[in-house]
Each structure stands twice: as C-alpha cells, then as structure tokens.
Amino acid sequence: MSKRSFKSCLNRRRRVLGESDLQAKGLGDMGFYVNVHRSSFPDWAAAQMGSASPAMKPDVTLTLCLSSPDHFEAINPEERGILLIQMLLKCAMNASSGNLHRADACLHQISHHASISGDSMQRLAARFASALAVRLVKRWPGLYKALNRNPSWQPKADWAGPIFGKVFPHLELAYTIIAQTLTRTMAEERVIHILDTGSGDPELWVPLLHSFAHMPHGPPHLKITCISSNKLALEKLGIRLVKEAEALAMPFQFNPLNVTLRDLTIDMLRVRSGEALAITSVLNLHTLLAEDDRVDAHFGLNKGNIVKECKQMSRFLATVRSMSPKILLLVEQESDHNLNRLTDRFVQGLYYYSAIFDSMNATLGSSSSEERLAVEEMYGREIENIVACEGLERVERHESYGRWMVRLGRGGFKPVRLWYESMEGVKDLVGGDGEDGYKVRNERASLMICWSQRPLYAISAWICQ
C-alpha cells in the first residue's frame, strides 16, 4: 500500500469513527501509528484500529447470517476490511457500554461482509463477531444455556491438535529449542523427572526420548509426569512413550495426572529425592491467571502497566520453587489479552489474531480446507473466551513476556539463555529472513517467534534465584 493510500485510510478513520470518540473510549492511545510497520496486520486495518496495544459452528447456535460471496465481492477487499474494522470496534464499544440495540445493529451490518470462507480479514471478523454475539446473549443466562450445546469451556479443540503442528512451523521450533535446552541442562544427570504442565504432545516427547537414549554416558532413568484434563489423550501418550522407551532399552516411567493445572497439588507430582527436575509449560501457564476480577473491570481498576498480583499464580510458582527445579521452560502467546476493559483486550485481540490468520493464509492458501477450518475453530474458541467471558470463566489471559518477567521475578526465578545450536539453524526452521513470513529474534533472554515482525510467541527459560 502506498503512503498516500495509507494516509487516506487514516483520514477516513478520523471522519467515519471520529478520533476524539476513540480517545474517549480508550482506543486511540495504544500506539498503532508507531508500530503499524511492525505488524502483519494490513496497514489499512491497523489504521482503522488506531490502537496499541469440518466447518464447525460455535457452541452457541446463534450464528451470524452471512451473505453469499456474490454480495461481498461487490466491494473491494481493502474497503471491506476498513468497514469491518470500523464496525467491529463500534460493536465492541456498544457491547462494553451495554447498548445492546446498537451492538445488534453492528452485528447485522458485519454479517453482510464477514465470512468464515472469505479472505483472512473476513474470516477474522466472523470469529470476533461471533464472540461479541455470545457476549450479548450471555446477558440472558436462560437463553444462553438453552442455545449452548456444550457449556464447558475447551481452550483447545482435540481434533485440531494434530493439525496445529502441521500448519504452524513455530511449534516445531519451540519443541526443538525445549529439547536442546533440556538435553544440555540434564547432560550429567542420571535420574531425570520432567513435568509437562499441559502440552501432552508426543511430537515433543518422542524425539526427546531419542535424544536422552543416545547421551554419551548412556540413557538416564527418565520419568515424565504429564498433566491433562483429557484422559484419553493421556492414555494414548503413555502407551506411545512406553513403547518408544522399550524399543530404546531406556529406563522409563510415565506418570499421568488427569487434572487441570489449577487442581494440581505437590503430592500428585511424586517428586523423589535425587531426581533432577525440569518443568515445561507450552501455551498453558496463563490459565492460572484467571480470577474473579469483575469488580475491577466494572470500576475501571488496575489500569496502566501495573502487573496485578494473582494468588493462584503466586501459589503455583511458590510450589514449583519449593521443588528446586533445574530449569523451567515456558512458551506463551506474546500479547496482552489479560486486560480488564473489553475494548482494550478486543483491540489487542484483533491486532494479534490478524497476524495469526494472515500466517494461516500464507501457509494454507485461501481455500477453506477442513484443516484450516479446524484450526480457525480452535482460535475462534480462544477469541470467544477473550471477548465473551469474564471472571474465572475467562482463562485465555495471554500476557507479554515483559509481564511474565515481573511475575516470575516475584516468584523467585530469573531468566537464563536458551540453548540452541545456532541462530542460523533456528532461522532454517521457520523459513529464512524475508520481510514477510516467520522469523525469530532475541529479546531479553527470550526467543520471539514473529510473523512479519509481529511477535506471536515467546520462548524462555528460568532458574531459581
């Protein structure tokens, strides 16, 4: 997009939305003008936001009335993207202030241009509109429960799990770095205990078993404790790892814990004297940040960059520190979705998931394949939780690496250098150095996995201070 076109987009945003109105509602001072060149979000969409920071239907059967492709082809993609951003922001403002009639009117307009089978902006808009619709319906609990086929929150759809690694190369990168760091840290240990706080992915653990089996001093005795609320997934993982260990003639023990991270107690972990303990958390630790903060949200408390203390997280970190692990490995989404005000986290969500959907478009093309719809449904569930839920129900509370540094520092941990063979090897895993596409950068002892300069995931390692 030319500078002239970009400037006209900015002017149009001021005319249509009203910049003063955005400032008054907290959406005009988050730094998109400064950072727009770093985002994979299209320039025209970022300009509109003016801010900083098998096809499955959502659980709620009240879905958008999406028009046919012929209808939205009448408007060019750039203009349509501008319009969708405008309407989504207006809808979020009205939903936040309780103006249900205006929010409903916005959703009706959005339905004419959003589509789960359109371009990446249309797909993204359909997911955010659906999340806003769920938020509105939840004002009538009886109606919401009657429409909701499955009220239990599922952060990650099971059927999307195997597809996830195929679609996103950053997962392979995270696993490679975790494996290299663990084998380096535990090189001299003969009895090793690794606690997996929720990934349960054989694509991480099977290669690691092979790495340990071929250590210079011979294979150590390895115990893996895996936490998961999915009992079937635990059983499958255990069978797979035991077979691999037998084939490698490696002493191995699998300890499955069919609980959530919030219900975990130190007694369940069976940490024995003489074991070298390591802990891995892949896209899961943020769920411990869920708390009943609806009063803070209602009165606008906890504004700014203050990292509010969270009792559940503090207890968990204290428990971990009491076990003196040799290393804690953390992979988390690099965004700020743990904000009290809906409009703040809505804008952050648009900014973050636009890069996710853009990367999907590059990986899978524009087709509406079963794989793509499955992964988009998984992300749609995350978006719904961020937008439609409050209090303990809102578990997708992603935070930036800077905030994790504060939390882990309070808990008695300090960051250490991750181990990887070379930055060139890391770049090979994600596809090189071009302006577009995945790339990796070092930042304050972490590795940031980016899409077109926009950080998506942070990988970090921590030890007890």
XYZ file of C-alpha atoms in Angstrom:
465
model
C 0.000 0.000 0.000
C 1.406 3.461 -0.917
C 1.985 6.184 1.682
C -0.766 8.214 0.045
C -3.246 5.338 0.375
C -2.222 4.800 3.965
C -2.720 8.476 4.751
C -6.167 8.435 3.159
C -7.051 5.448 5.381
C -6.056 7.432 8.442
C -8.143 10.378 7.329
C -11.112 8.132 6.653
C -10.859 6.633 10.130
C -10.986 10.117 11.615
C -14.019 11.045 9.535
C -16.046 7.856 9.998
C -15.203 6.790 13.557
C -14.139 10.114 14.964
C -10.677 10.142 16.521
C -11.837 12.035 19.612
C -14.517 9.391 20.178
C -11.880 6.641 20.059
C -9.685 8.539 22.510
C -12.605 8.964 24.891
C -13.272 5.232 24.833
C -9.626 4.301 25.351
C -8.933 3.106 21.803
C -6.879 5.969 20.450
C -3.692 5.913 22.520
C -2.206 2.437 22.163
C 0.495 3.054 19.559
C -0.697 1.535 16.289
C 0.547 4.552 14.317
C 4.041 3.991 15.677
C 4.041 0.215 15.404
C 1.980 -0.324 12.275
C 5.064 -1.156 10.202
C 5.910 -3.996 12.574
C 2.535 -5.686 12.341
C 1.430 -8.273 9.844
C -1.992 -6.725 10.186
C -2.717 -4.957 6.880
C -1.887 -1.237 7.021
C -5.438 -0.266 6.184
C -6.779 -2.388 9.058
C -4.241 -1.146 11.601
C -5.050 2.421 10.593
C -8.703 1.804 11.330
C -7.980 0.380 14.749
C -5.938 3.367 15.907
C -4.829 1.441 18.943
C -1.895 -0.118 20.887
C -1.704 -2.097 22.089
C -15.079 -29.801 9.262
C -16.550 -26.270 9.415
C -17.782 -26.165 12.956
C -20.287 -23.687 14.302
C -19.593 -22.016 17.649
C -21.102 -23.716 20.693
C -23.779 -21.058 20.758
C -26.071 -21.831 17.864
C -26.953 -18.169 17.389
C -24.669 -17.647 14.411
C -24.081 -14.799 12.005
C -26.357 -14.597 8.978
C -23.530 -14.461 6.447
C -24.358 -13.345 2.970
C -23.320 -15.149 -0.175
C -19.880 -14.474 -1.752
C -21.545 -12.589 -4.615
C -22.721 -9.915 -2.188
C -19.349 -9.032 -0.663
C -17.463 -9.255 -3.962
C -19.222 -6.005 -4.903
C -16.858 -4.119 -2.573
C -13.079 -4.332 -2.948
C -11.144 -6.159 -0.189
C -9.394 -3.037 1.130
C -12.613 -1.068 1.541
C -14.329 -4.109 3.022
C -11.508 -4.560 5.538
C -11.762 -0.914 6.603
C -15.515 -1.264 7.014
C -15.235 -4.470 9.055
C -12.692 -2.951 11.463
C -14.884 0.106 11.948
C -17.988 -1.954 12.652
C -16.219 -4.419 14.942
C -14.815 -1.594 17.060
C -18.188 0.123 17.240
C -19.837 -3.144 18.183
C -17.260 -3.769 20.934
C -17.808 -0.274 22.333
C -21.571 -0.752 22.386
C -21.300 -4.227 23.894
C -18.983 -2.862 26.586
C -21.325 0.019 27.473
C -24.405 -2.234 27.461
C -26.034 -0.648 24.407
C -27.486 -3.876 23.086
C -29.623 -2.431 20.286
C -26.684 -0.624 18.684
C -24.427 -3.651 19.145
C -27.061 -5.818 17.455
C -27.289 -3.344 14.574
C -23.499 -3.508 14.139
C -23.580 -7.305 14.082
C -26.285 -7.196 11.421
C -24.052 -4.987 9.252
C -20.987 -7.142 9.872
C -22.904 -10.238 8.786
C -23.120 -8.828 5.235
C -19.329 -8.663 4.870
C -17.800 -11.281 7.202
C -17.414 -14.911 6.135
C -15.660 -17.978 7.558
C -14.738 -18.875 3.968
C -13.640 -15.430 2.727
C -10.265 -13.689 2.852
C -8.307 -13.557 6.123
C -9.975 -10.303 7.261
C -13.460 -11.683 6.617
C -12.626 -14.891 8.482
C -11.215 -12.954 11.420
C -14.232 -10.631 11.507
C -16.624 -13.598 11.533
C -14.889 -15.059 14.605
C -14.831 -11.765 16.505
C -18.443 -11.012 15.586
C -19.492 -14.452 16.808
C -17.653 -13.814 20.103
C -19.428 -10.461 20.517
C -22.770 -12.132 19.802
C -22.093 -14.700 22.524
C -21.232 -11.909 24.960
C -24.553 -10.198 24.234
C -26.594 -13.407 24.560
C -24.952 -14.183 27.912
C -26.842 -11.230 29.391
C -29.827 -13.597 29.377
C -28.473 -16.721 31.176
C -31.546 -18.808 30.426
C -31.395 -18.026 26.721
C -27.640 -18.614 26.642
C -27.880 -22.004 28.331
C -30.753 -23.049 26.078
C -28.702 -22.197 22.968
C -25.412 -23.578 24.238
C -24.942 -27.230 23.296
C -21.722 -27.671 25.269
C -21.286 -25.189 28.104
C -17.903 -26.474 29.266
C -15.003 -24.356 28.031
C -12.476 -26.150 25.853
C -9.382 -23.979 25.307
C -8.088 -26.255 22.538
C -10.242 -28.488 20.363
C -8.815 -32.008 20.488
C -9.344 -32.658 16.809
C -7.329 -29.556 15.919
C -4.256 -30.635 17.915
C -2.523 -32.855 15.312
C -3.194 -30.289 12.599
C -1.745 -27.425 14.616
C 1.873 -28.522 14.252
C 1.455 -29.081 10.520
C 0.046 -25.613 9.927
C 2.411 -23.649 12.176
C 6.186 -24.263 11.954
C 6.755 -22.261 15.140
C 5.544 -25.225 17.205
C 8.317 -27.419 15.802
C 10.774 -24.629 16.595
C 9.576 -24.356 20.203
C 9.830 -28.138 20.653
C 13.334 -28.207 19.154
C 14.574 -25.474 21.473
C 12.957 -27.117 24.520
C 14.559 -30.475 23.638
C 18.008 -28.971 23.057
C 17.848 -26.947 26.276
C 16.698 -29.953 28.323
C 19.380 -32.314 26.988
C 22.061 -29.685 27.569
C 20.847 -28.902 31.107
C 20.473 -32.569 32.098
C 23.593 -33.892 30.349
C 25.251 -35.100 33.570
C 22.106 -36.299 35.370
C 21.286 -39.992 35.763
C 17.741 -39.699 37.162
C 15.572 -37.113 35.411
C 11.985 -36.076 36.106
C 10.197 -33.799 33.633
C 6.850 -32.234 34.467
C 4.731 -31.338 31.426
C 2.041 -28.870 32.529
C -0.324 -29.487 29.672
C 1.061 -29.968 26.157
C 0.792 -33.783 26.176
C 2.163 -33.789 22.635
C 4.138 -36.858 21.509
C 5.838 -34.650 18.902
C 7.728 -33.068 21.804
C 8.408 -36.133 23.951
C 9.244 -38.881 21.423
C 12.240 -37.013 19.907
C 13.362 -36.099 23.432
C 13.380 -39.769 24.452
C 15.652 -40.498 21.498
C 17.984 -37.631 22.485
C 18.294 -38.921 26.061
C 18.756 -42.516 24.868
C 21.870 -41.515 22.910
C 23.585 -39.412 25.589
C 27.356 -40.012 25.951
C 27.016 -41.715 29.354
C 24.122 -43.882 28.253
C 20.400 -43.349 28.768
C 19.325 -41.961 32.162
C 16.299 -43.117 34.117
C 13.585 -40.801 32.808
C 10.206 -40.040 34.360
C 7.659 -37.818 32.629
C 4.684 -36.506 34.577
C 2.026 -35.138 32.245
C -0.955 -33.042 33.353
C -4.078 -33.017 31.197
C -7.834 -32.823 31.642
C -8.151 -35.142 28.619
C -7.930 -38.684 29.976
C -7.932 -40.355 26.549
C -5.062 -38.170 25.326
C -3.060 -39.094 28.434
C -3.641 -42.796 27.870
C -2.556 -42.583 24.224
C 0.549 -40.582 25.119
C 1.528 -43.037 27.855
C 1.205 -46.065 25.560
C 3.247 -44.342 22.848
C 6.071 -43.258 25.171
C 6.335 -46.606 26.962
C 6.676 -48.389 23.595
C 9.347 -45.935 22.452
C 11.302 -46.339 25.694
C 11.154 -50.160 25.436
C 12.444 -50.025 21.871
C 15.326 -47.812 23.062
C 16.055 -50.057 26.098
C 15.677 -46.975 28.244
C 14.513 -46.968 31.898
C 11.269 -45.016 31.768
C 8.258 -44.161 33.891
C 5.123 -42.290 32.828
C 3.027 -40.545 35.480
C -0.324 -39.333 34.031
C -2.293 -36.752 36.041
C -5.855 -36.333 34.822
C -6.385 -32.918 36.457
C -6.317 -29.263 35.485
C -3.334 -27.131 36.347
C -5.456 -25.271 38.894
C -6.227 -28.520 40.762
C -2.628 -29.721 40.870
C -1.047 -30.394 44.279
C 2.579 -31.124 45.093
C 1.704 -34.608 46.385
C 0.427 -35.628 42.934
C 3.812 -34.988 41.335
C 5.705 -37.735 43.191
C 8.994 -35.864 43.071
C 11.614 -38.072 44.727
C 14.899 -37.204 46.358
C 17.781 -37.457 43.882
C 15.671 -36.615 40.815
C 16.780 -33.725 38.614
C 13.530 -31.887 37.962
C 12.624 -29.874 34.863
C 9.269 -28.229 34.126
C 7.848 -27.379 30.712
C 4.771 -25.279 30.003
C 3.636 -24.810 26.410
C 0.786 -22.308 25.934
C -0.863 -23.250 29.223
C 0.521 -21.388 32.256
C -1.618 -18.281 31.563
C -4.756 -20.202 32.581
C -3.646 -19.774 36.208
C -4.201 -16.009 35.850
C -7.978 -16.484 35.776
C -9.598 -14.839 38.797
C -12.852 -13.150 39.747
C -11.839 -9.640 38.691
C -15.269 -8.492 37.521
C -15.398 -5.743 40.167
C -12.078 -4.335 38.935
C -13.385 -4.416 35.367
C -16.663 -2.701 36.308
C -14.982 0.185 38.134
C -12.048 0.502 35.770
C -9.456 -0.523 38.348
C -5.966 -1.860 37.634
C -5.279 0.421 34.691
C -1.915 1.080 33.133
C 1.126 -1.167 33.119
C 0.799 -2.431 36.694
C 1.168 -6.212 36.867
C -1.516 -7.183 39.352
C -0.711 -9.949 41.815
C -2.569 -13.219 41.148
C -2.898 -15.577 44.129
C -3.270 -18.759 42.072
C -0.160 -17.992 40.003
C 1.827 -16.987 43.086
C 0.911 -20.255 44.832
C 1.905 -22.304 41.793
C 5.275 -20.561 41.416
C 5.931 -20.970 45.142
C 5.197 -24.700 44.813
C 7.492 -25.005 41.817
C 10.300 -23.133 43.556
C 9.977 -25.336 46.651
C 10.887 -28.338 44.455
C 14.124 -26.623 43.261
C 13.834 -27.458 39.548
C 16.983 -27.221 37.460
C 15.031 -25.359 34.770
C 11.562 -24.079 33.897
C 10.809 -23.776 30.174
C 7.962 -21.517 29.138
C 6.190 -20.901 25.820
C 3.424 -18.284 25.854
C 1.455 -16.137 23.436
C 3.091 -12.726 23.087
C 0.120 -10.425 23.559
C -1.835 -8.593 26.252
C -5.261 -10.201 26.497
C -5.380 -10.104 30.299
C -6.901 -6.615 30.427
C -9.988 -5.655 32.410
C -11.693 -3.474 29.813
C -13.322 -5.316 26.940
C -12.389 -2.632 24.413
C -8.702 -2.852 25.361
C -8.389 -6.598 25.001
C -10.677 -6.574 21.948
C -8.234 -4.309 20.114
C -5.246 -6.337 21.297
C -7.049 -9.452 20.107
C -7.724 -8.003 16.668
C -4.096 -6.991 16.369
C -2.762 -10.389 17.478
C -5.137 -12.759 15.700
C -4.931 -10.800 12.455
C -1.271 -11.862 12.308
C -2.261 -15.453 13.135
C -4.903 -15.532 10.383
C -2.514 -13.845 7.954
C 0.114 -16.524 8.606
C -2.526 -19.206 8.065
C -3.401 -17.640 4.755
C 0.237 -17.879 3.683
C 0.593 -21.476 4.896
C -2.683 -22.933 3.639
C -3.715 -20.527 0.887
C -7.179 -19.049 0.569
C -9.020 -22.367 0.360
C -11.495 -23.359 3.060
C -9.954 -26.771 3.666
C -11.021 -28.980 6.541
C -7.634 -28.419 8.175
C -7.906 -24.653 8.008
C -11.445 -24.552 9.345
C -10.453 -26.868 12.202
C -7.583 -24.617 13.299
C -9.662 -21.463 12.842
C -12.364 -23.021 15.009
C -9.766 -23.591 17.710
C -8.690 -19.954 17.538
C -12.341 -18.937 17.424
C -12.778 -20.594 20.831
C -9.857 -18.596 22.195
C -11.289 -15.363 20.786
C -14.690 -16.157 22.275
C -13.159 -16.695 25.689
C -11.219 -13.422 25.493
C -14.214 -11.375 24.308
C -17.300 -13.044 25.781
C -16.120 -14.203 29.206
C -15.271 -12.506 32.496
C -14.033 -13.579 35.911
C -12.890 -17.150 36.463
C -14.537 -18.194 33.191
C -12.011 -16.113 31.210
C -8.969 -18.392 31.108
C -7.299 -17.197 27.873
C -5.372 -14.429 29.661
C -2.287 -14.168 27.489
C 0.358 -11.728 28.665
C 3.509 -10.276 27.132
C 6.968 -11.549 28.024
C 7.648 -8.333 29.953
C 4.798 -9.132 32.321
C 5.953 -12.723 32.714
C 9.375 -11.385 33.707
C 7.695 -9.444 36.525
C 5.583 -12.404 37.678
C 8.394 -14.941 37.599
C 10.776 -12.460 39.213
C 8.339 -12.062 42.094
C 8.163 -15.848 42.347
C 11.925 -16.162 42.791
C 13.030 -17.010 39.231
C 15.431 -15.385 36.796
C 15.729 -15.860 33.015
C 18.656 -17.744 31.507
C 19.895 -18.239 27.969
C 18.047 -20.811 25.897
C 20.164 -23.471 24.276
C 20.022 -23.889 20.520
C 22.670 -24.889 18.017
C 22.772 -21.584 16.157
C 20.528 -18.732 15.176
C 21.000 -19.788 11.566
C 19.586 -23.209 12.414
C 16.630 -21.562 14.105
C 16.008 -19.422 11.036
C 16.051 -22.507 8.837
C 13.198 -23.997 10.865
C 10.931 -21.008 10.292
C 11.883 -20.158 6.744
C 14.568 -17.501 6.455
C 14.964 -13.744 6.675
C 12.433 -12.181 4.277
C 10.241 -9.211 5.101
C 7.217 -11.488 5.258
C 6.843 -14.846 6.892
C 8.072 -16.316 10.166
C 11.243 -15.055 11.787
C 12.935 -15.251 15.163
C 14.578 -12.564 17.256
C 16.353 -12.460 20.611
C 14.782 -10.262 23.259
C 15.856 -10.091 26.912
C 16.988 -13.731 27.174
C 13.946 -14.987 25.246
C 13.315 -16.006 21.661
C 10.407 -14.284 19.961
C 8.700 -16.117 17.088
C 7.307 -13.436 14.798
C 5.143 -13.194 11.742
C 6.239 -10.271 9.528
C 7.921 -8.625 12.540
C 4.843 -9.045 14.783
C 5.792 -11.204 17.841
C 3.408 -14.143 18.272
C 5.079 -16.454 20.796
C 7.827 -16.050 23.398
C 10.091 -18.966 24.423
C 12.043 -18.517 27.642
C 13.995 -20.487 30.267
C 14.117 -19.807 34.017
C 16.049 -20.983 37.063
C 15.574 -20.342 40.802
C 17.327 -17.236 42.051
